Coordinates of N, CA and C in Angstrom, one line a residue:
E28 N -34.5 0.6 11.3 CA -33.8 1.6 10.6 C -34.0 2.9 11.2
I29 N -33.0 3.6 11.7 CA -33.1 4.9 12.4 C -32.1 5.9 11.7
D30 N -32.2 5.9 10.4 CA -31.3 6.7 9.6 C -31.8 8.2 9.6
D31 N -30.8 9.1 9.7 CA -31.1 10.5 9.4 C -32.3 11.1 10.2
V32 N -32.3 10.8 11.5 CA -33.4 11.4 12.3 C -32.9 12.3 13.4
G33 N -31.7 12.7 13.3 CA -31.1 13.7 14.3 C -31.0 13.1 15.7
L34 N -30.6 11.9 15.8 CA -30.5 11.1 17.0 C -29.4 11.8 18.0
H35 N -28.3 12.2 17.5 CA -27.2 12.8 18.3 C -26.7 11.9 19.4
S36 N -25.8 12.3 20.2 CA -25.2 11.4 21.2 C -26.1 11.2 22.4
D37 N -27.0 12.1 22.7 CA -28.0 11.9 23.8 C -28.9 10.8 23.4
G38 N -29.4 10.8 22.2 CA -30.4 9.8 21.8 C -29.7 8.4 21.7
A39 N -28.4 8.5 21.3 CA -27.7 7.2 21.3 C -27.5 6.6 22.6
S40 N -27.4 7.5 23.6 CA -27.3 7.0 25.0 C -28.5 6.2 25.4
H41 N -29.7 6.7 25.1 CA -30.9 6.0 25.5 C -31.1 4.8 24.7
L42 N -30.8 4.8 23.4 CA -30.9 3.7 22.5 C -30.0 2.5 22.9
T43 N -28.8 2.9 23.3 CA -27.9 1.8 23.6 C -28.1 1.1 25.0
K44 N -28.9 1.8 25.8 CA -29.3 1.1 27.1 C -30.2 -0.1 26.7
A45 N -31.1 0.1 25.7 CA -31.9 -1.0 25.3 C -31.1 -2.0 24.5
L46 N -30.2 -1.5 23.7 CA -29.3 -2.4 22.9 C -28.5 -3.4 23.7
A47 N -28.0 -2.8 24.9 CA -27.1 -3.6 25.7 C -27.9 -4.9 26.3
S48 N -29.2 -4.8 26.4 CA -29.9 -5.9 27.0 C -30.7 -6.7 26.0
D49 N -30.8 -6.2 24.7 CA -31.6 -6.8 23.7 C -30.9 -8.1 23.2
G50 N -31.7 -9.1 23.0 CA -31.2 -10.4 22.4 C -31.8 -10.8 21.1
I51 N -32.6 -9.8 20.5 CA -33.4 -10.2 19.3 C -32.9 -9.4 18.1
L52 N -32.6 -8.1 18.3 CA -32.2 -7.2 17.2 C -30.9 -7.7 16.5
T53 N -30.9 -7.9 15.2 CA -29.7 -8.3 14.5 C -29.1 -7.3 13.6
T54 N -29.9 -6.3 13.2 CA -29.5 -5.3 12.3 C -29.9 -3.9 12.8
L55 N -28.9 -3.0 12.8 CA -29.2 -1.6 13.3 C -28.6 -0.6 12.3
R56 N -29.4 0.2 11.7 CA -28.9 1.3 10.8 C -29.1 2.6 11.4
L57 N -28.0 3.3 11.7 CA -28.0 4.6 12.4 C -27.2 5.7 11.6
A58 N -27.2 5.5 10.3 CA -26.5 6.4 9.4 C -27.0 7.9 9.5
R59 N -26.1 8.8 9.3 CA -26.5 10.2 9.3 C -27.2 10.8 10.5
N60 N -26.7 10.5 11.7 CA -27.4 11.0 12.9 C -26.5 11.9 13.8
D61 N -25.4 12.3 13.3 CA -24.5 13.2 14.0 C -24.2 12.7 15.4
L62 N -23.9 11.4 15.5 CA -23.6 10.8 16.8 C -22.3 11.3 17.5
G63 N -21.3 11.6 16.6 CA -20.0 12.0 17.1 C -19.3 11.0 17.9
P64 N -18.1 11.4 18.4 CA -17.3 10.4 19.3 C -18.0 10.0 20.5
E65 N -18.8 10.9 21.1 CA -19.5 10.5 22.4 C -20.6 9.5 22.1
G66 N -21.3 9.6 21.0 CA -22.3 8.6 20.6 C -21.6 7.3 20.3
A67 N -20.4 7.3 19.7 CA -19.7 6.1 19.5 C -19.3 5.4 20.8
G68 N -19.0 6.2 21.8 CA -18.7 5.6 23.1 C -19.9 4.9 23.7
H69 N -21.1 5.5 23.6 CA -22.3 4.9 24.1 C -22.5 3.5 23.3
I70 N -22.4 3.6 22.0 CA -22.6 2.4 21.2 C -21.6 1.3 21.6
S71 N -20.4 1.7 21.8 CA -19.3 0.8 22.2 C -19.6 0.0 23.5
E72 N -20.1 0.8 24.5 CA -20.5 0.1 25.7 C -21.6 -0.9 25.5
A73 N -22.6 -0.6 24.7 CA -23.6 -1.6 24.4 C -23.1 -2.8 23.7
L74 N -22.2 -2.6 22.7 CA -21.7 -3.7 21.9 C -20.9 -4.6 22.8
K75 N -20.3 -4.2 23.9 CA -19.6 -5.0 24.8 C -20.5 -6.1 25.4
K76 N -21.8 -5.8 25.5 CA -22.7 -6.7 26.2 C -23.6 -7.4 25.2
N77 N -23.8 -6.9 24.0 CA -24.7 -7.4 23.0 C -24.0 -8.4 22.0
A78 N -24.5 -9.6 22.0 CA -23.9 -10.6 21.0 C -24.9 -10.9 19.9
S79 N -26.1 -10.4 19.9 CA -27.1 -10.7 18.9 C -27.0 -9.8 17.7
L80 N -26.5 -8.6 17.8 CA -26.4 -7.7 16.7 C -25.3 -8.1 15.7
T81 N -25.7 -8.3 14.5 CA -24.7 -8.8 13.5 C -24.3 -7.7 12.5
M82 N -25.2 -6.7 12.3 CA -24.9 -5.7 11.3 C -25.2 -4.3 11.9
L83 N -24.2 -3.4 11.8 CA -24.3 -2.1 12.4 C -23.8 -1.1 11.3
D84 N -24.7 -0.2 11.0 CA -24.4 0.9 10.0 C -24.3 2.2 10.7
L85 N -23.1 2.7 10.7 CA -22.8 4.0 11.4 C -22.3 5.1 10.4
R86 N -22.6 4.9 9.1 CA -22.1 5.9 8.1 C -22.5 7.3 8.4
E87 N -21.6 8.2 8.1 CA -21.8 9.7 8.1 C -22.3 10.1 9.5
N88 N -21.6 9.8 10.5 CA -21.9 10.2 11.9 C -20.9 11.1 12.6
E89 N -19.9 11.6 11.9 CA -18.8 12.4 12.4 C -18.1 11.8 13.6
L90 N -17.9 10.5 13.5 CA -17.3 9.8 14.6 C -15.8 10.1 14.8
G91 N -15.1 10.4 13.7 CA -13.7 10.7 13.8 C -12.9 9.5 14.3
S92 N -11.6 9.8 14.5 CA -10.7 8.7 15.0 C -11.0 8.4 16.5
T93 N -11.5 9.4 17.2 CA -11.8 9.2 18.6 C -12.9 8.2 18.7
G94 N -14.0 8.4 17.9 CA -15.1 7.5 17.9 C -14.7 6.1 17.4
A95 N -13.8 6.0 16.4 CA -13.3 4.7 15.9 C -12.5 4.0 17.0
S96 N -11.7 4.8 17.8 CA -11.0 4.2 18.9 C -11.9 3.6 19.9
R97 N -13.0 4.3 20.2 CA -13.9 3.9 21.2 C -14.6 2.6 20.8
L98 N -15.0 2.5 19.5 CA -15.6 1.3 18.9 C -14.6 0.2 18.9
S99 N -13.4 0.4 18.7 CA -12.4 -0.6 18.7 C -12.3 -1.4 20.0
K100 N -12.6 -0.7 21.1 CA -12.6 -1.4 22.4 C -13.7 -2.4 22.5
A101 N -14.9 -2.1 21.9 CA -16.0 -3.0 21.9 C -15.7 -4.2 20.9
L102 N -15.0 -3.9 19.8 CA -14.7 -5.0 18.9 C -13.7 -6.1 19.5
E103 N -13.0 -5.6 20.5 CA -12.1 -6.6 21.1 C -12.8 -7.7 21.9
V104 N -14.0 -7.4 22.3 CA -14.8 -8.4 23.1 C -16.1 -8.8 22.5
N105 N -16.6 -8.1 21.5 CA -17.9 -8.5 20.9 C -17.7 -9.7 20.0
S106 N -18.7 -10.6 20.1 CA -18.6 -11.9 19.4 C -19.7 -12.1 18.4
G107 N -20.6 -11.1 18.2 CA -21.7 -11.2 17.3 C -21.6 -10.4 16.0
L108 N -21.1 -9.2 16.1 CA -21.1 -8.3 15.0 C -20.2 -8.9 13.8
T109 N -20.8 -9.0 12.6 CA -20.1 -9.5 11.5 C -19.9 -8.4 10.4
S110 N -20.7 -7.3 10.5 CA -20.5 -6.3 9.5 C -20.7 -4.9 10.2
L111 N -19.7 -4.0 9.9 CA -19.7 -2.7 10.5 C -19.3 -1.7 9.4
D112 N -20.2 -0.7 9.2 CA -20.0 0.3 8.2 C -19.7 1.6 8.9
L113 N -18.5 2.1 8.7 CA -18.0 3.3 9.3 C -17.6 4.3 8.2
S114 N -18.2 4.2 7.0 CA -17.9 5.1 5.9 C -18.2 6.5 6.2
Q115 N -17.5 7.5 5.6 CA -17.7 8.9 5.7 C -17.8 9.4 7.2
N116 N -16.8 9.1 8.0 CA -16.7 9.5 9.4 C -15.5 10.2 9.8
D117 N -14.7 10.7 8.8 CA -13.5 11.4 9.1 C -12.5 10.6 9.9
I118 N -12.4 9.3 9.7 CA -11.5 8.5 10.4 C -10.1 8.5 9.7
D119 N -9.1 8.8 10.5 CA -7.8 8.9 9.9 C -7.0 7.6 10.1
D120 N -5.7 7.7 9.8 CA -4.8 6.5 9.9 C -4.8 6.0 11.4
Y121 N -4.8 6.9 12.3 CA -4.8 6.5 13.7 C -6.0 5.6 14.1
G122 N -7.2 6.2 13.8 CA -8.4 5.5 14.1 C -8.5 4.1 13.3
A123 N -8.1 4.1 12.1 CA -8.1 2.8 11.3 C -7.1 1.8 11.9
G124 N -6.0 2.3 12.4 CA -5.0 1.5 13.1 C -5.6 0.8 14.4
R125 N -6.3 1.6 15.1 CA -7.0 1.1 16.3 C -8.0 0.0 16.0
L126 N -8.8 0.3 15.0 CA -9.7 -0.7 14.5 C -9.0 -2.0 14.1
A127 N -8.0 -1.8 13.3 CA -7.2 -3.0 12.8 C -6.7 -3.8 14.0
G128 N -6.2 -3.1 15.0 CA -5.6 -3.8 16.1 C -6.6 -4.6 16.9
S129 N -7.9 -4.1 16.9 CA -8.9 -4.8 17.7 C -9.3 -6.1 16.9
L130 N -9.1 -6.1 15.6 CA -9.5 -7.3 14.8 C -8.6 -8.5 15.2
K131 N -7.5 -8.3 15.8 CA -6.6 -9.4 16.2 C -7.3 -10.2 17.2
M132 N -8.2 -9.6 18.0 CA -8.9 -10.3 19.0 C -10.4 -10.7 18.7
N133 N -10.8 -10.3 17.4 CA -12.2 -10.5 17.0 C -12.2 -11.4 15.8
S134 N -12.8 -12.6 16.0 CA -12.9 -13.5 14.8 C -14.3 -13.4 14.1
A135 N -15.2 -12.7 14.7 CA -16.5 -12.6 14.2 C -16.7 -11.6 13.0
L136 N -16.1 -10.5 13.1 CA -16.3 -9.4 12.1 C -15.7 -9.8 10.8
K137 N -16.5 -9.9 9.8 CA -16.1 -10.3 8.4 C -16.0 -9.1 7.5
E138 N -16.7 -8.0 7.8 CA -16.8 -6.9 6.9 C -16.7 -5.6 7.7
L139 N -15.6 -4.8 7.4 CA -15.4 -3.5 8.0 C -15.3 -2.5 6.9
I140 N -16.3 -1.6 6.7 CA -16.3 -0.7 5.6 C -15.9 0.6 6.1
L141 N -14.8 1.1 5.4 CA -14.2 2.4 5.8 C -14.1 3.4 4.6
N142 N -15.1 3.3 3.7 CA -15.1 4.1 2.5 C -15.1 5.6 2.8
D143 N -14.5 6.4 2.0 CA -14.5 7.9 2.1 C -14.2 8.4 3.5
N144 N -13.1 7.9 4.0 CA -12.6 8.5 5.3 C -11.2 9.1 4.9
S145 N -10.6 9.7 5.9 CA -9.3 10.4 5.7 C -8.1 9.5 5.9
L146 N -8.1 8.4 5.2 CA -7.1 7.4 5.3 C -6.0 7.6 4.2

C-alpha cells in the first residue's frame, strides 16, 4: 500500500519499472499520489507487461480523461487485472468512453469503479 505518499509521476516511473517485471504482486494501492496523466502513462506501460496484478487502486490521482485514455490502452492487452478503481480523478465522458471501448477486448476486468468523476 503506497497511498498518499506524494509519489507523483516521477515516482510512478520508477515503481512501474519494477511492476513491469514483477510476477508476485497482486494488489497495488496508489490512491492520493498526484500521479496525473503522465503517471497513468507509466502505469499503463507496466500493465501491458504485467499479468499478476489483479487489483489496482488509483483513486484521487488527478488522472483526468488523458490518464484514463492512457490506461485504456493497457486494458486492451492486460489479462490479469480484475479490479480497477479510478474514483475521483476528473474523468469525463470522453475518458469513460475510452475505458468502455477497451473492455470490448478485455475479458478479465470484472470491476471498474468510476465514482465521483465528471461523468
